[in-house]
XYZ file of C-alpha atoms in Angstrom:
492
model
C -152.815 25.331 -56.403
C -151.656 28.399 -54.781
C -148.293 29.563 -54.709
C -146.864 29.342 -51.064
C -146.015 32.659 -49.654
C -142.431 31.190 -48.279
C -141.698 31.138 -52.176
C -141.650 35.017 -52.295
C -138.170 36.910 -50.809
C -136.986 40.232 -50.372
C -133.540 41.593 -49.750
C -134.622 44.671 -48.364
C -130.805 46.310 -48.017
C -130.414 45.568 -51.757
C -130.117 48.883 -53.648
C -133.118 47.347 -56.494
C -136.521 48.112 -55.810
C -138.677 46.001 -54.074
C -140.908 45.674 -57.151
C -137.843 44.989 -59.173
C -136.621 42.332 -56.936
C -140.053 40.523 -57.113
C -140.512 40.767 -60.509
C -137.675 38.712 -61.551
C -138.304 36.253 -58.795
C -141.621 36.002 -60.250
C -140.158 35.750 -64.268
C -137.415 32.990 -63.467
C -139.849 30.763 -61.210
C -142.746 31.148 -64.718
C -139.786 30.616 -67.118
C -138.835 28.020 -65.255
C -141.146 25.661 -64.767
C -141.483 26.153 -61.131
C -144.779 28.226 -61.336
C -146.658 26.389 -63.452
C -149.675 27.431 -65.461
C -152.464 27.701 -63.950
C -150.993 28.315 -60.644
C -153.128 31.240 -58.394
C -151.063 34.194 -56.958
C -151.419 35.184 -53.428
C -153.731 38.187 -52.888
C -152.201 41.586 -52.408
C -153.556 41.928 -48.672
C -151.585 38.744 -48.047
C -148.528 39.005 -50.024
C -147.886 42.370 -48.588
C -148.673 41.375 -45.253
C -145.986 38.581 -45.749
C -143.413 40.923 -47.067
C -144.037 43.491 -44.826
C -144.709 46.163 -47.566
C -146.885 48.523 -49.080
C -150.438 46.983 -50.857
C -149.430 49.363 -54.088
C -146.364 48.100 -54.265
C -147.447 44.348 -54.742
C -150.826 45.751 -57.115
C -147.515 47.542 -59.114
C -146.046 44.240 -59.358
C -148.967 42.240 -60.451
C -149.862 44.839 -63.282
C -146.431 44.404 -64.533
C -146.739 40.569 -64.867
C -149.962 41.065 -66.456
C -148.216 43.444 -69.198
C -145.644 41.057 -69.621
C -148.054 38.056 -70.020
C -146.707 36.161 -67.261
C -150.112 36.162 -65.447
C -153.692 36.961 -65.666
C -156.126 38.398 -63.997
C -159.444 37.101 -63.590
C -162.014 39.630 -61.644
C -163.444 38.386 -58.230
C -161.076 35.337 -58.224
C -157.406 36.315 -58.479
C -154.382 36.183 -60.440
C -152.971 33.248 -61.890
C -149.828 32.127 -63.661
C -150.303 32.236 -67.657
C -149.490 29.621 -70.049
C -146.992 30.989 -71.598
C -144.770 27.884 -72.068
C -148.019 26.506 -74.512
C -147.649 29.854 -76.232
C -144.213 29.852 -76.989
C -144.190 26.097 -78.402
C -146.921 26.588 -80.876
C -144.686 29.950 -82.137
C -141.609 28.059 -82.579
C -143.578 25.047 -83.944
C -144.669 27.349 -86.832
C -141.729 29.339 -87.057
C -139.910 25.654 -88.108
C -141.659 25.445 -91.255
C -138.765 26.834 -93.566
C -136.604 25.782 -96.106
C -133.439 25.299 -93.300
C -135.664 23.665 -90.761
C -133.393 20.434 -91.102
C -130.276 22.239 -90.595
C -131.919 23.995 -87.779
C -133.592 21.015 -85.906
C -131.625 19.669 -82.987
C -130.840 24.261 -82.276
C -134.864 24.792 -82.017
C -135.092 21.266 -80.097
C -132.578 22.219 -77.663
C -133.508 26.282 -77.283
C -137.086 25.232 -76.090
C -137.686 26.506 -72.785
C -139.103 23.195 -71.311
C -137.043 22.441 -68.133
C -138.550 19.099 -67.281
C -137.063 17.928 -70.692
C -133.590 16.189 -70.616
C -131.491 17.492 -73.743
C -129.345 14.633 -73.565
C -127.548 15.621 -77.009
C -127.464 19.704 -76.088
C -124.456 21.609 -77.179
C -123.816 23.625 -74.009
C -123.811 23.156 -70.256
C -126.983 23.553 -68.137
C -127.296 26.737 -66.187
C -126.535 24.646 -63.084
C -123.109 24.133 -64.204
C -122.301 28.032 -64.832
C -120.982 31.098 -62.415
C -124.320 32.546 -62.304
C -123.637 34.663 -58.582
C -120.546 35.890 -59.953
C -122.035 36.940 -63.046
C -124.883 38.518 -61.775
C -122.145 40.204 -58.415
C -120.303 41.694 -62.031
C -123.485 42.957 -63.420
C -123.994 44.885 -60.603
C -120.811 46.023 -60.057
C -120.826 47.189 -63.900
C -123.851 49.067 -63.496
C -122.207 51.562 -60.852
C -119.189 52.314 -62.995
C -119.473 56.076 -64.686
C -118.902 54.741 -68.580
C -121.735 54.790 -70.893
C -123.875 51.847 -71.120
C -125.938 53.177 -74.016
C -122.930 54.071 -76.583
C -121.795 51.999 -79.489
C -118.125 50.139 -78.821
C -115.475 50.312 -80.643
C -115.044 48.870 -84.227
C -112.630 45.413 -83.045
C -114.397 45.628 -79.625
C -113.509 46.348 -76.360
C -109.541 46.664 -76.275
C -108.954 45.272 -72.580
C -110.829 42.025 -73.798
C -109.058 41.865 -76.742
C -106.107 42.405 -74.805
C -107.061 39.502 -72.644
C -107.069 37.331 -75.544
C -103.852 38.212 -76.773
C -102.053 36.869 -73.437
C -104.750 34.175 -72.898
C -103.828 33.076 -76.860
C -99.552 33.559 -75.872
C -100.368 30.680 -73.271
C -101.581 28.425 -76.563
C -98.042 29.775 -77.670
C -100.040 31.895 -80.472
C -98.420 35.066 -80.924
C -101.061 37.734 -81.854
C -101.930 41.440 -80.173
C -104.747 43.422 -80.075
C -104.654 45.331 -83.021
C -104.890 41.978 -84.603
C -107.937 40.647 -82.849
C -111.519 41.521 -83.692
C -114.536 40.509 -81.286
C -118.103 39.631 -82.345
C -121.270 38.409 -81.224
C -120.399 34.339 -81.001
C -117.880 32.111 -82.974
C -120.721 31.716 -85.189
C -120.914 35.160 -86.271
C -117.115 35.361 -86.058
C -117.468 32.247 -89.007
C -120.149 33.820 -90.936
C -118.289 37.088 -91.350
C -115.224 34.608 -92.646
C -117.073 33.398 -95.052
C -118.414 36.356 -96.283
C -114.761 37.568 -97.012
C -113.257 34.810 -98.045
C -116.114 32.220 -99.842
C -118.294 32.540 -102.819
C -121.190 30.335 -104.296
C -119.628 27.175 -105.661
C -116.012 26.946 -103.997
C -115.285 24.084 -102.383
C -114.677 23.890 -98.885
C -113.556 21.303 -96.692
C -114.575 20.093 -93.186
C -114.277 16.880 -91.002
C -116.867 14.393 -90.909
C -118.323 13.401 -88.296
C -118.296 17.567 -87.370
C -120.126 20.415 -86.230
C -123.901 20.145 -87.499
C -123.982 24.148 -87.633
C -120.533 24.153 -89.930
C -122.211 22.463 -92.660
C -125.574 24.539 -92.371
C -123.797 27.797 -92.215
C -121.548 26.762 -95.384
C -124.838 25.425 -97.525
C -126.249 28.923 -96.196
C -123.185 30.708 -97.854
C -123.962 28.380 -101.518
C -120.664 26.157 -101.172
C -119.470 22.821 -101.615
C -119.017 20.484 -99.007
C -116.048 18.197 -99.271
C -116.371 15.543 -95.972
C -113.140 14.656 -94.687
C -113.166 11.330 -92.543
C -112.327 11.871 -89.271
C -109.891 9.747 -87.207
C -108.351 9.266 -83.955
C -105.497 11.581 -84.703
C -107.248 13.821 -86.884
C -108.258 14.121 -90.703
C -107.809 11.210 -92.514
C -104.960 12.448 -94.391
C -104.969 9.943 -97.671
C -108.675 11.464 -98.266
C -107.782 14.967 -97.865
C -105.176 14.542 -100.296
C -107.054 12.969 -103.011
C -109.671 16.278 -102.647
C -107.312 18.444 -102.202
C -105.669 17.570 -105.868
C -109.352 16.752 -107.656
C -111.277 19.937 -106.076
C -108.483 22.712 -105.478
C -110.980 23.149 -102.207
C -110.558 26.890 -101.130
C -110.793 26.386 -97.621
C -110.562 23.645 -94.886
C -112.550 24.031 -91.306
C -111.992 22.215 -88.574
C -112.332 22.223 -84.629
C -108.844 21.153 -84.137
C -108.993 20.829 -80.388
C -111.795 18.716 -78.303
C -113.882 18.469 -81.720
C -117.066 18.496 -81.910
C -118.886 15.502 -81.676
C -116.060 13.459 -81.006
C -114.248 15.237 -78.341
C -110.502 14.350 -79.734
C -107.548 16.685 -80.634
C -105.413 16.962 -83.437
C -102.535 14.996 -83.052
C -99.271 16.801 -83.850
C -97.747 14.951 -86.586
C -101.205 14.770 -88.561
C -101.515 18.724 -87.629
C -97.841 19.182 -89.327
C -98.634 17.066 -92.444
C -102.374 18.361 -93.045
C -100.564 22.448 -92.856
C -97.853 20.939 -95.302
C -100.361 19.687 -97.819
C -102.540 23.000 -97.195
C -99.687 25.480 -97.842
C -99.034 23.715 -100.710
C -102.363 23.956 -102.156
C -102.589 27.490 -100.770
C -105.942 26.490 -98.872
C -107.234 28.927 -96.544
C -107.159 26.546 -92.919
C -109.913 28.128 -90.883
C -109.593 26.918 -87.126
C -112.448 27.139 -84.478
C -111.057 26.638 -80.552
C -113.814 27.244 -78.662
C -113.688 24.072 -76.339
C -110.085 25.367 -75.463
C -110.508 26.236 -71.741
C -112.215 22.865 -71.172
C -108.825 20.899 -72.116
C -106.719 19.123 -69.445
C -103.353 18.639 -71.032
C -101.494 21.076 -73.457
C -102.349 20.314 -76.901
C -101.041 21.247 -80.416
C -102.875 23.920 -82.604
C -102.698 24.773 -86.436
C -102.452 28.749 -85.315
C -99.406 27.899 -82.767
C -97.301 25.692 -85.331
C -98.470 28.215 -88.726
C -98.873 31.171 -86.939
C -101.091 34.106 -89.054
C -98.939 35.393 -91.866
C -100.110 35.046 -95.354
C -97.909 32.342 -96.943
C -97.859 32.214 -100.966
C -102.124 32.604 -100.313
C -102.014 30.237 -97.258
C -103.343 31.592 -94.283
C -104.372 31.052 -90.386
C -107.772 31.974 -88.985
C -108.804 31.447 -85.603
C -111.599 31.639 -83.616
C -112.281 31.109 -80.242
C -115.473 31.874 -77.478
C -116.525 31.930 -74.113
C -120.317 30.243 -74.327
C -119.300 27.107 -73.494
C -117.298 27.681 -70.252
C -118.626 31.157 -69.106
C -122.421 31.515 -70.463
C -124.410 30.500 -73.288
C -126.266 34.190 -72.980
C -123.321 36.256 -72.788
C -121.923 35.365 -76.199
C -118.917 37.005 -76.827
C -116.285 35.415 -80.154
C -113.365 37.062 -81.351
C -111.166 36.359 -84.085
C -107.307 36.273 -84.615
C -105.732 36.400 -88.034
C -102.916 38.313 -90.268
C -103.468 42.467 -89.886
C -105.057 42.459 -93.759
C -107.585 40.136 -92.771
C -108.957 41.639 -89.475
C -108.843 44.912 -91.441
C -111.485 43.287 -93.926
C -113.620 41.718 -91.075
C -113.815 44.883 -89.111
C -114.810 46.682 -92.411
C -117.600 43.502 -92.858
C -118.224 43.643 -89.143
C -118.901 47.193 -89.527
C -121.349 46.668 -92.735
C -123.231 44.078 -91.494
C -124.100 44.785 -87.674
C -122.364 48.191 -86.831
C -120.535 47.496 -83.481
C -120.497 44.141 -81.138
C -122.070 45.475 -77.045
C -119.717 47.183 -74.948
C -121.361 46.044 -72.073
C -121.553 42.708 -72.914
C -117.655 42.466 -73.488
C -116.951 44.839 -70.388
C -118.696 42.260 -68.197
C -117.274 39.273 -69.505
C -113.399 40.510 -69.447
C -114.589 41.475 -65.762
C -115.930 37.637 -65.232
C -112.497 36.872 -67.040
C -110.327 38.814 -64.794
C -112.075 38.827 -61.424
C -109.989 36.140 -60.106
C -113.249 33.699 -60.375
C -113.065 32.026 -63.559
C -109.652 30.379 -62.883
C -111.517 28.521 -59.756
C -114.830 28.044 -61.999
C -112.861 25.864 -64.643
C -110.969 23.839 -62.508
C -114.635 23.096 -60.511
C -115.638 22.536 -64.404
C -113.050 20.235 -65.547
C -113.581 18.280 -62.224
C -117.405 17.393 -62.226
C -116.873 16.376 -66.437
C -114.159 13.678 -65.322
C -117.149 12.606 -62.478
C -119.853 12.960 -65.486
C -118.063 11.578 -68.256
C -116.756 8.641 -65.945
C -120.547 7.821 -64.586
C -121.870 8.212 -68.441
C -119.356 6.027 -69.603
C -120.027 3.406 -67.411
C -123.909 3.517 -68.179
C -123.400 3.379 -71.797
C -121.305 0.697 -71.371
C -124.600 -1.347 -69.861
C -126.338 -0.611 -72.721
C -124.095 -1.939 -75.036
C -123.298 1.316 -76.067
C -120.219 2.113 -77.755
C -117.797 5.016 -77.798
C -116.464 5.956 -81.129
C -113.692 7.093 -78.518
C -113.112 7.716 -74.935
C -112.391 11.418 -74.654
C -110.026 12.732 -71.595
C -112.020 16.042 -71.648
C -115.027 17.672 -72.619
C -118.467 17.446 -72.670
C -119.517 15.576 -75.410
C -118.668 12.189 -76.983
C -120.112 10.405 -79.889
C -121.941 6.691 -79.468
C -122.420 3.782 -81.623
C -125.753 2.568 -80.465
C -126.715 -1.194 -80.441
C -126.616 -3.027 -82.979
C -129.825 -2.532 -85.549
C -130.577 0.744 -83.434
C -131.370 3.628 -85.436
C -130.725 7.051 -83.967
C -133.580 8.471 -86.310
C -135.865 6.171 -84.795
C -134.541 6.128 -81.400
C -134.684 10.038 -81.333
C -138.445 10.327 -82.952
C -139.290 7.422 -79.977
C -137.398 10.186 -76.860
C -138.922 12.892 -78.103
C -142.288 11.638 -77.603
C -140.857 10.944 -73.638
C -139.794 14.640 -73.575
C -135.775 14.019 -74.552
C -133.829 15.442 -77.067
C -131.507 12.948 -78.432
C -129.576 14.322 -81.609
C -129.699 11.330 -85.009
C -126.168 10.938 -86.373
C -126.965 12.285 -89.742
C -126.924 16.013 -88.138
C -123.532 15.457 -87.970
C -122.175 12.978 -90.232
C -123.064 11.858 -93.729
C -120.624 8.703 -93.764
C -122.790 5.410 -94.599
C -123.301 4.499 -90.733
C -124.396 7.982 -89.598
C -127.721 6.625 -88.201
C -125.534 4.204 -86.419
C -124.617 7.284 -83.762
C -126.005 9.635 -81.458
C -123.953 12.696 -79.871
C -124.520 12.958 -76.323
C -123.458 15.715 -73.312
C -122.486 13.892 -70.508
C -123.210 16.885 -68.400
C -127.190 16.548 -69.448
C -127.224 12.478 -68.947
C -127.289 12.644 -64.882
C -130.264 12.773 -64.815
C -131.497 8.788 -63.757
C -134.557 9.237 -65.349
C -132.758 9.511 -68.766
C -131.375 6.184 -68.126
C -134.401 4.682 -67.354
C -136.211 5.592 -70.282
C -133.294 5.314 -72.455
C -132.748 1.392 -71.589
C -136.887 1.023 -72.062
C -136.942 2.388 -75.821
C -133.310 0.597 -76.709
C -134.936 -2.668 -75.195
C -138.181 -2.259 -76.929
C -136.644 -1.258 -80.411
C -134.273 -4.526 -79.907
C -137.457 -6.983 -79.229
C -139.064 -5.556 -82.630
C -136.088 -6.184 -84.535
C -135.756 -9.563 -83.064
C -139.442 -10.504 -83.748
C -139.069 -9.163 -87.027
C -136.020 -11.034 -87.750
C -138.098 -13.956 -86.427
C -140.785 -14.185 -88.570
C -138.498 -13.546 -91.836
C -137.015 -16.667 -91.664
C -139.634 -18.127 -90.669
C -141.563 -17.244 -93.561
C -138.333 -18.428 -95.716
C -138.895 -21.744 -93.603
């Protein structure tokens, strides 16, 4: 196979080089998929005949591929497209083999760079789904303005972002300012630096259950306790939460109050009121992660907006927010909001731990913020979900697949499977047909954990997913039958 010359395009009234401009084309379409290994190059005469440019320029381009190991040359018969896709599985198949590989599984699963596979139980939106034109128009734009793009930022970040925030939190009816924000690299990083501040090994900590996989591995990463809170339609249930909150004197509580993850609810606003009551009373440090805020279709209650930030007899407000899920997975940018004191101590951690966040990163997303884009870009968002989550729905429903609940808004919801179905099993089974289905226990330890799946209706278009899925549920169904079968008849 030989890749078709119509496959190769030049702008040539773009400022980049022309050797620039093919050598991406040339990286996405080998990341991608779309080149696949094995694939032979056109020949310099006839590329640069095609493109109407110099020989050296497409022998420049070639020998940068090579460097890169995205092709390889083989003398008197041409250049062809590496296998680098074969060499990047085998190092992340032996990069797995650590202590944390469980708490890691479903993040390596879903990180591979296969883009046949269908990641039905991924965390994020596909690319297809994000402003990439607008982010790569801002890029460029960013690259001809006169500040530095080599210096360090400042310690909280970059102060029109945080600024951003501040207003952008005001609409939550959180009052904060910038002083009182600090940005990092992700809401992960935002948590782990909370944690480092506020947790040591043994304390208790409390978090809802089903939840966030990456909540309890980051915890068990910082040596604490996990107390599971059940979770229920209107939030934590609250007759648990008591009984630990008098028998552990937890030190902490973490939650996502709004759209949580798996289950896609919010908190409802009398639970929120009683859970802060029984928290201030306790003096437990209520830890709140919003970053599914901007996908949200109706306004919705907070801890941070009813508590606000102060320090309360040792009660105290943290929350975190991001823009991966909405904006890009890539350009991670978290921030935190919290009581002066406390963002004081962070910065000082922040500081310690990884110097300062990128100025350029957070430059480029306030523009994508503020460029009068993102606005439109949610609304297109929350639009193709309600399609998504609708058509999902629907197909689950076929499959006698239950919702734990219908969510209004979101991404992700969490499903019973058939009856007898194990999501272990069910996942091992999809992963041998290329799809990455996430088992229950990565996010709940309750009794019927293997009972669920998580799935993001944004990566279940695909009809192929169906297909298979109905095949394996089908299959696993017959072999319980048949085993059920032969039980009694062996009792007979």
């Amino acid at each position: 196979m030989t890749i078709a010359l119509a496959q190769w395009q030049l702008d040539k009234a773009s400022k980049e080089s022309f050797s620039s401009q093919l050598y991406l084309q040339a990286q996405q379409a080998i990341q991608s998929g779309r080149w696949v290994a094995g694939a032979r190059l056109p020949s310099i005469r006839l590329l640069a005949a095609h493109l109407e440019i110099s020989k050296f320029t497409v022998s420049e381009l070639y020998e940068k591929l090579s460097a890169a190991g995205f092709v390889r040359s083989q003398p008197g018969s041409g250049v062809y497209v590496s296998r680098l896709t074969e060499q990047q599985q085998q190092l992340e198949s032996s990069a797995s083999q650590s202590s944390r590989q469980q708490d890691v599984a479903l993040m390596r699963q879903t990180l591979l760079r296969e883009p046949h596979w269908i990641k039905a139980s991924a965390g994020w939106l596909s690319p297809d789904w994000m402003p990439d034109q607008e982010i790569r128009q801002a890029m460029r734009d960013l690259a001809r303005q006169p500040q530095s793009l080599t210096d360090y930022g400042p310690a909280q970040g970059y102060f029109p972002l945080r600024q951003y925030f501040t207003q952008r939190l005001s609409q939550l009816s959180i009052a904060t300012e910038p002083a009182h924000i600090l940005l990092t690299y992700s809401a992960s990083h935002a948590l782990d630096l909370v944690f480092r501040l506020h947790l040591k090994p043994g304390d208790w900590v409390m978090v809802d259950d089903p939840g966030f996989y990456n909540f309890f591995a980051l915890l068990r990463l910082h040596q604490v306790q996990l107390l599971v809170v059940p979770r229920t339609k209107e939030g934590p249930d609250l007759a648990v939460m008591q009984q630990l909150v008098q028998q552990y004197q937890p030190k902490a509580y973490l939650t996502n109050s709004v759209l949580s993850n798996p289950v896609s609810l919010s908190i409802h606003p009398a639970r929120a009121f009683a859970v802060l009551q029984l928290l201030q009373q306790h003096q437990c440090l209520l830890i709140e992660d919003d970053i599914y805020a901007d996908f949200e279709t109706q306004p919705v209650s907070r801890y941070a907006s009813m508590a606000g930030f102060q320090s309360n007899n040792g009660f105290e407000t943290i929350y975190l927010g991001s823009m991966s899920k909405t904006l890009s997975a890539d350009l991670r940018v978290g921030f935190i909001a919290a009581a002066p004191a406390t963002i004081a101590a962070l910065t000082d951690l922040k500081l310690i731990s990884g110097i300062s966040t990128s100025n350029t990163m957070e430059r480029l997303v306030y523009a994508l913020l503020t460029g009068g884009g993102y606005r439109r870009h949610l609304e297109q968002l929350k639009r193709r979900l309600q399609q998504a989550r609708s058509l999902v729905f629907s197909k689950l429903k076929q499959l006698d697949c239950q919702l734990w609940a219908e969510p209004s808004a979101g991404f992700l919801c969490w499903v019973k499977l058939p009856e007898g179905v194990s999501s272990s099993l069910l996942s091992e089974r999809l992963q041998q047909r290329q799809i990455v289905l996430a088992p229950g226990s990565q996010f709940s330890t309750l009794p019927d954990a293997d009972q669920y799946t998580r799935l993001n209706v944004a990566q279940c278009l695909d009809e192929e997913f169906w297909r298979i899925l109905e095949q394996e549920l089908r299959q696993i169904r017959d072999s319980i039958s048949l085993s059920s079968n032969t039980s009694h008849d062996g009792r007979g």
